[in-house]
Coordinates of C-alpha atoms in Angstrom, one line a residue:
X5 CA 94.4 269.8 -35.9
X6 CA 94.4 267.5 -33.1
X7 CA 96.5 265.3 -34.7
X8 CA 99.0 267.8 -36.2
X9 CA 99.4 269.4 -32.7
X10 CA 100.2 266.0 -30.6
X11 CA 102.9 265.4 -33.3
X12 CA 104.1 269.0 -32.5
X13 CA 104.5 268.5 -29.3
X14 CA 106.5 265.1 -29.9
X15 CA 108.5 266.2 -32.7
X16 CA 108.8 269.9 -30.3
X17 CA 109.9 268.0 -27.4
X18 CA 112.5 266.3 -29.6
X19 CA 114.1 269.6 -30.9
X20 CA 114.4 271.0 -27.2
X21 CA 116.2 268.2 -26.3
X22 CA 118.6 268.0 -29.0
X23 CA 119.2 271.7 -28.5
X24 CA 119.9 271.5 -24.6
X25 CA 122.1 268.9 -25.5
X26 CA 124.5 270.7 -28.2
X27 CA 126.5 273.3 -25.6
X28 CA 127.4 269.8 -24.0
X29 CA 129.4 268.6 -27.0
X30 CA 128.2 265.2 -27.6
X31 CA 126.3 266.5 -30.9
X32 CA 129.0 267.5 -33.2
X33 CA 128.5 269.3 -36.8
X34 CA 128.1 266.2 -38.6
X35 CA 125.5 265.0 -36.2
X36 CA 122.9 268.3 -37.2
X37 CA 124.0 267.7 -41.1
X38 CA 122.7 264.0 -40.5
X39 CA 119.4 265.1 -39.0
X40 CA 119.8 264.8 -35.0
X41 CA 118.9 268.6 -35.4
X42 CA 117.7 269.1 -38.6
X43 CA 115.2 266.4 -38.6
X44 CA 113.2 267.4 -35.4
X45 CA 113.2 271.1 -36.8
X46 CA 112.1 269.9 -39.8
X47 CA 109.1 268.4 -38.7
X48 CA 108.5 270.9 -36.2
X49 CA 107.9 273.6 -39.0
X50 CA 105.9 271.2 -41.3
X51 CA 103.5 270.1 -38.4
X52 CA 103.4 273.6 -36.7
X53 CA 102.4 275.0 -40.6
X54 CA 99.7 272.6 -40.5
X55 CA 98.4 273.5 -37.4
X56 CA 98.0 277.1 -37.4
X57 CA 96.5 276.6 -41.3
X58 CA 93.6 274.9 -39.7
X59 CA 93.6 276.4 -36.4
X60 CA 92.5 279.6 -38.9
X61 CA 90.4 277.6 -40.7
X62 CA 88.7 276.8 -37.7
X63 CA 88.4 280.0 -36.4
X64 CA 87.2 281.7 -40.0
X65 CA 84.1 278.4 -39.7
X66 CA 83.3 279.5 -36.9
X67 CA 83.2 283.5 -37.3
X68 CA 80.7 282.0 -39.9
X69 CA 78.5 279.7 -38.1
X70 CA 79.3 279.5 -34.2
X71 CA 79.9 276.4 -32.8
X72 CA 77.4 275.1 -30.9
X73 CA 75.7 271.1 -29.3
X74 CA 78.0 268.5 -31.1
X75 CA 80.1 271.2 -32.8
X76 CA 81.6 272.5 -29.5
X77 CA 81.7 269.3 -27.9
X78 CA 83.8 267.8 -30.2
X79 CA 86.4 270.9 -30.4
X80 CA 86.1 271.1 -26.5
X81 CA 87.4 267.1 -26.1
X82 CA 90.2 268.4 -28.7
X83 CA 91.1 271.1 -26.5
X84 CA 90.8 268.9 -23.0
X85 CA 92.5 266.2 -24.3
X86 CA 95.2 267.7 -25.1
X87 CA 95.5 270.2 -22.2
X88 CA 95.5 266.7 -20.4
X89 CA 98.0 265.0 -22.2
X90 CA 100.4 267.7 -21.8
X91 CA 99.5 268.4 -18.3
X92 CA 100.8 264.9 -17.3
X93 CA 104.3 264.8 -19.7
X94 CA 105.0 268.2 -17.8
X95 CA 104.0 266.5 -14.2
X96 CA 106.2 263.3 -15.2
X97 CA 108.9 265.9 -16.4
X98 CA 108.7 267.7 -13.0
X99 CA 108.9 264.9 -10.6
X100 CA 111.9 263.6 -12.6
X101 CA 113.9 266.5 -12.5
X102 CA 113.2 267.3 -8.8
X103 CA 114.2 263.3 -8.3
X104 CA 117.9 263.9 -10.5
X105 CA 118.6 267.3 -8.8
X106 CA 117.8 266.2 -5.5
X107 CA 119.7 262.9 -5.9
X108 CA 122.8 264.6 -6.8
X109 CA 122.5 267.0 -3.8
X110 CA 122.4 264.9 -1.2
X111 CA 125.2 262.6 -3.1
X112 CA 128.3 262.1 -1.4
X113 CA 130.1 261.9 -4.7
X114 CA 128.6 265.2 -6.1
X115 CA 131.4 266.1 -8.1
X116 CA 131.4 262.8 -9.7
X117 CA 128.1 262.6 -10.5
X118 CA 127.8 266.3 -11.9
X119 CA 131.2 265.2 -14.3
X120 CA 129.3 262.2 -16.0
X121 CA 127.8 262.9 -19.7
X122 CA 124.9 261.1 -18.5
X123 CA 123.6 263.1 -15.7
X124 CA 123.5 266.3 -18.0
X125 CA 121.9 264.5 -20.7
X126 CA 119.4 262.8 -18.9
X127 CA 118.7 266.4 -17.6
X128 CA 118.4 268.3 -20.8
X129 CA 116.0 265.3 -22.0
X130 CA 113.6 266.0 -19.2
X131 CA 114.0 269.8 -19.8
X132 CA 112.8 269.3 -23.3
X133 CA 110.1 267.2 -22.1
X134 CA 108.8 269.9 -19.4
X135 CA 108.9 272.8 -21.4
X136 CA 107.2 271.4 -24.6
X137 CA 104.9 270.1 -22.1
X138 CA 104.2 273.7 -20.4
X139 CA 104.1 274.9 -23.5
X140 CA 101.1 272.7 -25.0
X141 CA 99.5 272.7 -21.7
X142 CA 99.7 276.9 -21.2
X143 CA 98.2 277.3 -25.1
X144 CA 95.3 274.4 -24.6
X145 CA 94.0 275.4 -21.4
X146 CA 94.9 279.4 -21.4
X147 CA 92.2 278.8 -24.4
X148 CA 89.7 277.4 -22.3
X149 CA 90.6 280.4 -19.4
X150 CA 90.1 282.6 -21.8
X151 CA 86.5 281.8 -22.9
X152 CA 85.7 281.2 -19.3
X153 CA 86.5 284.9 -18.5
X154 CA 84.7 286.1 -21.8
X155 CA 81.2 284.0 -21.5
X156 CA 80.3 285.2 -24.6
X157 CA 78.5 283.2 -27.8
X158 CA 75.8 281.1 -28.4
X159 CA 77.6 277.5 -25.8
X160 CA 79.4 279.4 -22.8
X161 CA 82.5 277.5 -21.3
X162 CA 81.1 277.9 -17.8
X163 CA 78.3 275.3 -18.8
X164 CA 80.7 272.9 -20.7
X165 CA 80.3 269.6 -19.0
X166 CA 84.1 268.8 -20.2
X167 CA 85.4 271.0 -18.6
X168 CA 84.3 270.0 -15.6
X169 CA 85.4 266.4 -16.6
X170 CA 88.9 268.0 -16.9
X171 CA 88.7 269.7 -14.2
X172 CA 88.0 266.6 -11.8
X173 CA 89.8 263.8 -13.5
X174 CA 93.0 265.9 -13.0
X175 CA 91.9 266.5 -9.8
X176 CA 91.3 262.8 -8.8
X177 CA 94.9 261.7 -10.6
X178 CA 96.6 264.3 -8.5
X179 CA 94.9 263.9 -5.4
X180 CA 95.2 259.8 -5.6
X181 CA 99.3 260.4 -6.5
X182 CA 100.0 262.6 -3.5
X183 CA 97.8 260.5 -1.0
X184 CA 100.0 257.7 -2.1
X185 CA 103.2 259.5 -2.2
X186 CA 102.9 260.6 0.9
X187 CA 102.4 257.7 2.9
X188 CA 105.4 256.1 1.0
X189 CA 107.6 258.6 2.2
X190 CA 106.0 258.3 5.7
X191 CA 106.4 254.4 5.4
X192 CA 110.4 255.4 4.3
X193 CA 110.8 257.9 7.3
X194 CA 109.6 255.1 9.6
X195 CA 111.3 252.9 8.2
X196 CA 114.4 254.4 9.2
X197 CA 113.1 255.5 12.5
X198 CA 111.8 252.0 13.9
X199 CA 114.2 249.6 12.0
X200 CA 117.1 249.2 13.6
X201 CA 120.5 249.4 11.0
X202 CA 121.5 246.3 11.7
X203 CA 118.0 244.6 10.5
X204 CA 117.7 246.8 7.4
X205 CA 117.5 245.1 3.7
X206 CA 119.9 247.2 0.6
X207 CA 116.1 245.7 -1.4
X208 CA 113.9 247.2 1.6
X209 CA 113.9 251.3 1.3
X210 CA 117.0 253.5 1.1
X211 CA 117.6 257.0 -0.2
X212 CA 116.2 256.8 -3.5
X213 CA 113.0 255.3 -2.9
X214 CA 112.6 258.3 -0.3
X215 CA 113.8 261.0 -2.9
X216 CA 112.1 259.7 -5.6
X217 CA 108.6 259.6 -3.6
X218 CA 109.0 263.1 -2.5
X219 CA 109.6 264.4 -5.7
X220 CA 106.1 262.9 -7.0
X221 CA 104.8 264.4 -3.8
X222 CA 105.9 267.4 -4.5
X223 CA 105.2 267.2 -8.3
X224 CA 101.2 265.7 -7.8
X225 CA 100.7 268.4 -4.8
X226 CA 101.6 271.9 -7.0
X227 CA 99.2 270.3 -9.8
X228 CA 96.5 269.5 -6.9
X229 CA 96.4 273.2 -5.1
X230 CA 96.2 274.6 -8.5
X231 CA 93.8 272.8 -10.2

């Protein structure tokens, strides 16, 4: 089932995209007949079909026999893996949308830039990419939340060693990005502060590498208070 549900996120993310992109008219009729809907949906049903059958069959072997030692383990690095996976498409989704809205609000050329096919389909791509990542992410670790607040059968969640792995490693990855984030944009800000115009570089800093930084900031610093 691990398998079938990191294709479904892939093949999910996919679909999203091509959706958010048809009200902008650059699919057209012929496009969905030749697959640039049809396909993703496709696989999307197959793979999601797949992955409830033996998410039940999973569940009926263990109404049988409980899971417990290696049998747990193994289903809990399914679960964490996963939940981690899709944590960090969602967090790479994040940051770059923050980064394009942001860049086009302090723009001079707004209007331009709002006009172009580009900017709306580069945002509809990382749409699709945040909310098959939230998705995945919400059913992987509202599964672990949930047997954490039950406690219940024969291997508890609140003694899985996993995850606390999880747990930390996310914890670590977020911590290390925002440290880093923030003394970029600190180094940006000074940048501007102590160098005068006249002695600044276009390949030193300039407003994107300050924008982009703050949106991984911002992006690494919700996943850190959370987690």
């Amino acid at each position: 089932s691990r398998h079938a549900w990191s294709g479904s996120q892939g093949t999910f993310g996919d679909f999203l995209g091509d959706l958010f992109v048809l009200p902008l008219g650059t699919i057209t009729r012929l496009d969905v007949v030749d697959g640039r809907v049809l396909s993703p949906l496709a696989w999307v049903v197959v793979l999601g079909l797949f992955w409830v059958y033996h998410v039940r069959a999973a569940m009926t072997d263990r109404s049988f026999a409980p899971e417990t030692g290696a049998g747990a383990t193994l289903r809990r690095w399914c679960v964490y893996v996963l939940s981690f996976v899709s944590l960090c498409v969602a967090l790479f989704a994040v940051s770059e949308l923050v980064y394009r809205l942001a860049d086009v609000l302090t723009a001079q050329d707004r209007p331009d830039v709002l006009n172009q096919m580009g900017f709306a389909e580069g945002i509809a791509s990382i749409g699709s990419s945040l909310v098959a990542g939230m998705l995945f992410w919400l059913l992987a670790w509202g599964w672990s939340l949930r047997l954490y607040a039950a406690d219940t059968g024969p291997d508890s969640e609140r003694d899985a060693v996993l995850r606390k792995v999880y747990l930390y490693l996310v914890l670590f990855l977020a911590v290390s990005w925002t440290v880093w984030s923030l003394g970029h944009t600190l180094y940006v800000l000074l940048y501007w502060l102590l160098v005068p115009a006249s002695q600044r570089h276009s390949w030193d800093v300039g407003r994107d590498d300050l924008i982009q930084t703050a949106s991984q900031l911002f992006a690494c610093a919700v996943a850190w208070a959370y987690h």
